[in-house]
Amino acid sequence: MDLESVIYKNSFKDGSWKTVLTLAYQSLGVVYGDLSTSPLYVYKSTFAEDIQHSETNEEIYGVLSFVFWTLTLVPLLKYVFIVLRADDNGEGGTFALYSLLCRHAQVGLLPNVQLADEELTEYTKDGTVPIDKKNVGLGLKSVFEKHKVLQRVLLVLALIGTCMVIGDGVLTPAISVFSAVSGLELSMSKEQHRYVEVPIACVILIFLFALQHYGTHCVGFLFAPVVLTWLLCISCIGMYNILHWNPHVYEALSPYYMFKFLKKTQRGGWMSLGGILLCITGSEAMFADLGHFSQLSIKIAFTFLVYPSLILAYMGQAAYLSKHHTIESDYRIGFYVSVPEKIRWPVLAIAILQAVVGSQAIITGTFSIIKQCSAMGCFPKVKIIHTSSKVHGQIYIPEINWCLMLLCLAITVGFRDTKRMGNASGLAVITVMLVTTCLMSLVIVLCWHKSIFLAICFIFFFGSIEALYFSASLIKFLEGAWVPIALSLTFLIVMYVWHFGTLKKYEFDVQNKVSINWLLGLGPTLGIVRVRGIGLIHTELVSGIPAIFSHFVTNLPAFHQVVIFLCVKSVPVPHVRPEERFLVGRVGPKEYRLYRCIARYGYRDFHKDDIEFEKDLICSIAEFIRSDSSESNQGFESFEDDTKMAVVGTSASNSEGIRMCEDDNKNSQMKDCIEMRVVKSPEIVRKRVRFVVPDSPEIDLGAREELQELMQAREGGMAFIMGHSYVKAKRGSSWIKKVVINYGYDFLRRNSRGPTYALSIPHASILEVGMVYHV
């Protein structure tokens, strides 16, 4: 199921009804897998302990009323009609809201931000609304921009929501699979069931995580049919139970029954809300997975299929339970007891498949959000494997996968019941929704430029509902709710320590960068022998000369004839178009052959880690040389400001630009090529490197010589030069900073991956030089 192929085709998403309906069908397997699984455990978790099912049916009717209005107000009203409109160029999720705020209010904490980033197409594509100068939002914007504390609070808020999503990635597979397998309880005694349920659930979970490295595309085509079959199944069973047992159950949809429920059950009813809120687990996926589909397709799928199916399922279970009060024990109040006995086994099989699909969706989403955190400098670099060469965005992170599996197994074996699992999952879900509500209220004022009164109404109405559920979940801290808090706190510490250390390291680089006057004093040869080849120096700086370069020049007897300062940076947009990928400029005069290249990626972009990145990089330098040749030579007056850079796209996106060809045939000819002879040795035959130069505009002799040198250097090979940093807290720092930098950040740095583009480079081509950073 090719989901990611539509990412760069936002204009086509809503092009035709056929396309919209196809996307709506595909969204069933990815977006609604978790939400559709909730009927398996909502009633069971609600009646686990706090309330009892009585002859008056006030409890079951009250729960049904709460479920109906919760599903109506939160997923339908809040997400479908409001939150989905706050997309970031078609992308959704916590980071999309944070990205919008970073761009509109300048509250981002990414260190290497440039004014050129604001000229990106997607940076301003979301459109601007005429701003009323009297709008209170302008004052709020200035407050956020002036106070770093508020910016950090906003970052922590976004990270809390992200950490809870990761925690949900641990809890959802456990509760979904465990609840699906619990259908076996009706065919055996409780003692036998206790020893069968947990092992089967663990086997399914191990199988699920073991298949992750194959990618979702291998079984993705089954996702939508499984969810569709499940939704039709539970809606038909619900309709049967309504007609057969209690056709008047629809009366319980009245809000009056919520009042009667709370009046009778009081504190027990309030605590049972922690189980009721499980009916909206997975609602956040409608917004988080928006980038794969379109607003209209997600709205159609939920409004016309998922929502009515879930309502019928919950009404059917309530209708059955309203006529059955002599149930043996509370653990039998669940989904399967309301399923007709003749079809119970087929439904069990479909439920297990549905649980796997719902778990797969949240696991894939966890991989995606960790990739986004890493791109935004809030998570250590991890190994990211792209499981599909054709479908963009399908990724697999081995370290995270096995951590999730171990945590899922620990929760399944440790809890052994849906009650505590439900308490844990409920707190994670409602926390994410509270974070979304808070960020959304800021988006209404700062990005949409609406009245602050409207934002207050939004946060008061939806925040009150979610705060009620949050309090009911938090009160069960010792009964399982501590798990998401512990998980999110662990991930939050990791994220903030990494972000803090990265920020301090960048500040040290900025303070210790080398002056351009030092470079000019060395002359074109840099005071050393310039040998054939390209030296690619990795740096986080977007301007100035990194201190590490002075170490090379002063300690090495020779250096490469062409030097490129490469910065791979993330910008607060989901995608950077290929034609805007690189910023290229010079460092010093032309004859120095020093270039700066900044490769820009969005937080959802795919980072190339193969030879294609090298080709794009060299072609971007060559295209810059060609375009720069049309300008007058300003000698030593043009290099004083090395922030003057040109936007250059990838070779594939620029059909009229320079292209690089490599082959092993020395006799091959190509029109309009700048060529050089093949250099042979008895043992090695080097590839011929040629630049295909367009007919116009004409380039001058100096540019041709510069291109010739670049070709010679490319044939000589490329060396990747990276600083191996040792970050230490400087003397006089507080003990907290010393612990964070000397132990926390140092441990994460030593166990994280290097730059993405360097993963496939032979070790012989990498030169690392150690440096100590006192921050």
PDB file of N, CA and C in Angstrom, residues 139-182:
ATOM      1  N   GLY A 139       1.060  41.169  20.799  1.00  0.00           N
ATOM      2  CA  GLY A 139       1.677  41.321  22.114  1.00  0.00           C
ATOM      3  C   GLY A 139       2.142  39.986  22.665  1.00  0.00           C
ATOM      4  N   LEU A 140       1.318  38.950  22.472  1.00  0.00           N
ATOM      5  CA  LEU A 140       1.689  37.618  22.935  1.00  0.00           C
ATOM      6  C   LEU A 140       2.919  37.110  22.192  1.00  0.00           C
ATOM      7  N   LYS A 141       2.980  37.411  20.896  1.00  0.00           N
ATOM      8  CA  LYS A 141       4.132  37.006  20.089  1.00  0.00           C
ATOM      9  C   LYS A 141       5.411  37.654  20.598  1.00  0.00           C
ATOM     10  N   SER A 142       5.351  38.941  20.878  1.00  0.00           N
ATOM     11  CA  SER A 142       6.546  39.640  21.366  1.00  0.00           C
ATOM     12  C   SER A 142       6.977  39.123  22.735  1.00  0.00           C
ATOM     13  N   VAL A 143       6.012  38.746  23.564  1.00  0.00           N
ATOM     14  CA  VAL A 143       6.346  38.193  24.887  1.00  0.00           C
ATOM     15  C   VAL A 143       7.125  36.895  24.731  1.00  0.00           C
ATOM     16  N   PHE A 144       6.677  36.017  23.844  1.00  0.00           N
ATOM     17  CA  PHE A 144       7.369  34.751  23.619  1.00  0.00           C
ATOM     18  C   PHE A 144       8.758  34.975  23.020  1.00  0.00           C
ATOM     19  N   GLU A 145       8.880  35.945  22.114  1.00  0.00           N
ATOM     20  CA  GLU A 145      10.159  36.183  21.458  1.00  0.00           C
ATOM     21  C   GLU A 145      11.190  36.802  22.395  1.00  0.00           C
ATOM     22  N   LYS A 146      10.741  37.540  23.415  1.00  0.00           N
ATOM     23  CA  LYS A 146      11.660  38.216  24.320  1.00  0.00           C
ATOM     24  C   LYS A 146      12.118  37.306  25.456  1.00  0.00           C
ATOM     25  N   HIS A 147      11.290  36.382  25.880  1.00  0.00           N
ATOM     26  CA  HIS A 147      11.589  35.595  27.076  1.00  0.00           C
ATOM     27  C   HIS A 147      12.002  34.159  26.699  1.00  0.00           C
ATOM     28  N   LYS A 148      13.269  33.852  26.919  1.00  0.00           N
ATOM     29  CA  LYS A 148      13.787  32.516  26.622  1.00  0.00           C
ATOM     30  C   LYS A 148      13.130  31.448  27.496  1.00  0.00           C
ATOM     31  N   VAL A 149      12.721  31.844  28.695  1.00  0.00           N
ATOM     32  CA  VAL A 149      12.093  30.878  29.603  1.00  0.00           C
ATOM     33  C   VAL A 149      10.803  30.340  28.990  1.00  0.00           C
ATOM     34  N   LEU A 150       9.994  31.229  28.412  1.00  0.00           N
ATOM     35  CA  LEU A 150       8.747  30.798  27.787  1.00  0.00           C
ATOM     36  C   LEU A 150       9.027  29.901  26.573  1.00  0.00           C
ATOM     37  N   GLN A 151      10.104  30.190  25.849  1.00  0.00           N
ATOM     38  CA  GLN A 151      10.462  29.355  24.711  1.00  0.00           C
ATOM     39  C   GLN A 151      10.850  27.957  25.165  1.00  0.00           C
ATOM     40  N   ARG A 152      11.568  27.881  26.282  1.00  0.00           N
ATOM     41  CA  ARG A 152      11.935  26.565  26.819  1.00  0.00           C
ATOM     42  C   ARG A 152      10.703  25.824  27.334  1.00  0.00           C
ATOM     43  N   VAL A 153       9.786  26.558  27.957  1.00  0.00           N
ATOM     44  CA  VAL A 153       8.538  25.932  28.424  1.00  0.00           C
ATOM     45  C   VAL A 153       7.765  25.357  27.251  1.00  0.00           C
ATOM     46  N   LEU A 154       7.713  26.094  26.158  1.00  0.00           N
ATOM     47  CA  LEU A 154       7.016  25.628  24.961  1.00  0.00           C
ATOM     48  C   LEU A 154       7.689  24.385  24.401  1.00  0.00           C
ATOM     49  N   LEU A 155       9.025  24.374  24.380  1.00  0.00           N
ATOM     50  CA  LEU A 155       9.756  23.196  23.906  1.00  0.00           C
ATOM     51  C   LEU A 155       9.484  21.995  24.803  1.00  0.00           C
ATOM     52  N   VAL A 156       9.540  22.199  26.113  1.00  0.00           N
ATOM     53  CA  VAL A 156       9.282  21.097  27.056  1.00  0.00           C
ATOM     54  C   VAL A 156       7.865  20.571  26.883  1.00  0.00           C
ATOM     55  N   LEU A 157       6.903  21.469  26.666  1.00  0.00           N
ATOM     56  CA  LEU A 157       5.517  21.052  26.446  1.00  0.00           C
ATOM     57  C   LEU A 157       5.410  20.161  25.210  1.00  0.00           C
ATOM     58  N   ALA A 158       6.071  20.572  24.112  1.00  0.00           N
ATOM     59  CA  ALA A 158       6.055  19.764  22.891  1.00  0.00           C
ATOM     60  C   ALA A 158       6.751  18.424  23.127  1.00  0.00           C
ATOM     61  N   LEU A 159       7.846  18.427  23.900  1.00  0.00           N
ATOM     62  CA  LEU A 159       8.569  17.178  24.176  1.00  0.00           C
ATOM     63  C   LEU A 159       7.751  16.247  25.070  1.00  0.00           C
ATOM     64  N   ILE A 160       6.979  16.807  26.009  1.00  0.00           N
ATOM     65  CA  ILE A 160       6.119  15.969  26.859  1.00  0.00           C
ATOM     66  C   ILE A 160       5.094  15.242  26.004  1.00  0.00           C
ATOM     67  N   GLY A 161       4.458  15.977  25.077  1.00  0.00           N
ATOM     68  CA  GLY A 161       3.511  15.329  24.183  1.00  0.00           C
ATOM     69  C   GLY A 161       4.167  14.256  23.337  1.00  0.00           C
ATOM     70  N   THR A 162       5.371  14.546  22.865  1.00  0.00           N
ATOM     71  CA  THR A 162       6.101  13.565  22.059  1.00  0.00           C
ATOM     72  C   THR A 162       6.457  12.334  22.875  1.00  0.00           C
ATOM     73  N   CYS A 163       6.922  12.549  24.104  1.00  0.00           N
ATOM     74  CA  CYS A 163       7.304  11.415  24.971  1.00  0.00           C
ATOM     75  C   CYS A 163       6.102  10.551  25.308  1.00  0.00           C
ATOM     76  N   MET A 164       4.949  11.165  25.492  1.00  0.00           N
ATOM     77  CA  MET A 164       3.747  10.384  25.779  1.00  0.00           C
ATOM     78  C   MET A 164       3.309   9.570  24.561  1.00  0.00           C
ATOM     79  N   VAL A 165       3.541  10.098  23.360  1.00  0.00           N
ATOM     80  CA  VAL A 165       3.253   9.320  22.152  1.00  0.00           C
ATOM     81  C   VAL A 165       4.158   8.091  22.095  1.00  0.00           C
ATOM     82  N   ILE A 166       5.443   8.281  22.449  1.00  0.00           N
ATOM     83  CA  ILE A 166       6.369   7.144  22.492  1.00  0.00           C
ATOM     84  C   ILE A 166       5.923   6.146  23.552  1.00  0.00           C
ATOM     85  N   GLY A 167       5.489   6.668  24.720  1.00  0.00           N
ATOM     86  CA  GLY A 167       4.968   5.775  25.756  1.00  0.00           C
ATOM     87  C   GLY A 167       3.751   5.003  25.292  1.00  0.00           C
ATOM     88  N   ASP A 168       2.893   5.661  24.511  1.00  0.00           N
ATOM     89  CA  ASP A 168       1.728   4.995  23.945  1.00  0.00           C
ATOM     90  C   ASP A 168       2.152   3.896  22.973  1.00  0.00           C
ATOM     91  N   GLY A 169       3.329   4.100  22.334  1.00  0.00           N
ATOM     92  CA  GLY A 169       3.858   3.058  21.454  1.00  0.00           C
ATOM     93  C   GLY A 169       4.250   1.796  22.195  1.00  0.00           C
ATOM     94  N   VAL A 170       4.481   1.931  23.490  1.00  0.00           N
ATOM     95  CA  VAL A 170       4.756   0.753  24.330  1.00  0.00           C
ATOM     96  C   VAL A 170       3.459   0.131  24.831  1.00  0.00           C
ATOM     97  N   LEU A 171       2.508   0.967  25.238  1.00  0.00           N
ATOM     98  CA  LEU A 171       1.302   0.480  25.909  1.00  0.00           C
ATOM     99  C   LEU A 171       0.241  -0.042  24.945  1.00  0.00           C
ATOM    100  N   THR A 172       0.084   0.604  23.788  1.00  0.00           N
ATOM    101  CA  THR A 172      -0.977   0.197  22.861  1.00  0.00           C
ATOM    102  C   THR A 172      -0.821  -1.234  22.362  1.00  0.00           C
ATOM    103  N   PRO A 173       0.370  -1.657  21.886  1.00  0.00           N
ATOM    104  CA  PRO A 173       0.489  -3.063  21.468  1.00  0.00           C
ATOM    105  C   PRO A 173       0.171  -4.034  22.598  1.00  0.00           C
ATOM    106  N   ALA A 174       0.593  -3.698  23.820  1.00  0.00           N
ATOM    107  CA  ALA A 174       0.364  -4.604  24.946  1.00  0.00           C
ATOM    108  C   ALA A 174      -1.126  -4.766  25.240  1.00  0.00           C
ATOM    109  N   ILE A 175      -1.846  -3.637  25.382  1.00  0.00           N
ATOM    110  CA  ILE A 175      -3.267  -3.730  25.743  1.00  0.00           C
ATOM    111  C   ILE A 175      -4.106  -4.246  24.576  1.00  0.00           C
ATOM    112  N   SER A 176      -3.752  -3.895  23.343  1.00  0.00           N
ATOM    113  CA  SER A 176      -4.535  -4.335  22.185  1.00  0.00           C
ATOM    114  C   SER A 176      -4.442  -5.847  22.002  1.00  0.00           C
ATOM    115  N   VAL A 177      -3.221  -6.356  21.993  1.00  0.00           N
ATOM    116  CA  VAL A 177      -3.037  -7.798  21.804  1.00  0.00           C
ATOM    117  C   VAL A 177      -3.590  -8.565  22.994  1.00  0.00           C
ATOM    118  N   PHE A 178      -3.340  -8.087  24.205  1.00  0.00           N
ATOM    119  CA  PHE A 178      -3.825  -8.771  25.400  1.00  0.00           C
ATOM    120  C   PHE A 178      -5.348  -8.819  25.427  1.00  0.00           C
ATOM    121  N   SER A 179      -5.994  -7.727  25.050  1.00  0.00           N
ATOM    122  CA  SER A 179      -7.463  -7.682  25.045  1.00  0.00           C
ATOM    123  C   SER A 179      -8.040  -8.592  23.969  1.00  0.00           C
ATOM    124  N   ALA A 180      -7.378  -8.654  22.814  1.00  0.00           N
ATOM    125  CA  ALA A 180      -7.861  -9.527  21.745  1.00  0.00           C
ATOM    126  C   ALA A 180      -7.771 -10.992  22.160  1.00  0.00           C
ATOM    127  N   VAL A 181      -6.668 -11.353  22.790  1.00  0.00           N
ATOM    128  CA  VAL A 181      -6.478 -12.738  23.219  1.00  0.00           C
ATOM    129  C   VAL A 181      -7.404 -13.096  24.373  1.00  0.00           C
ATOM    130  N   SER A 182      -7.860 -12.103  25.117  1.00  0.00           N
ATOM    131  CA  SER A 182      -8.707 -12.367  26.281  1.00  0.00           C
ATOM    132  C   SER A 182     -10.032 -13.021  25.910  1.00  0.00           C
TER     133      SER A 182
END
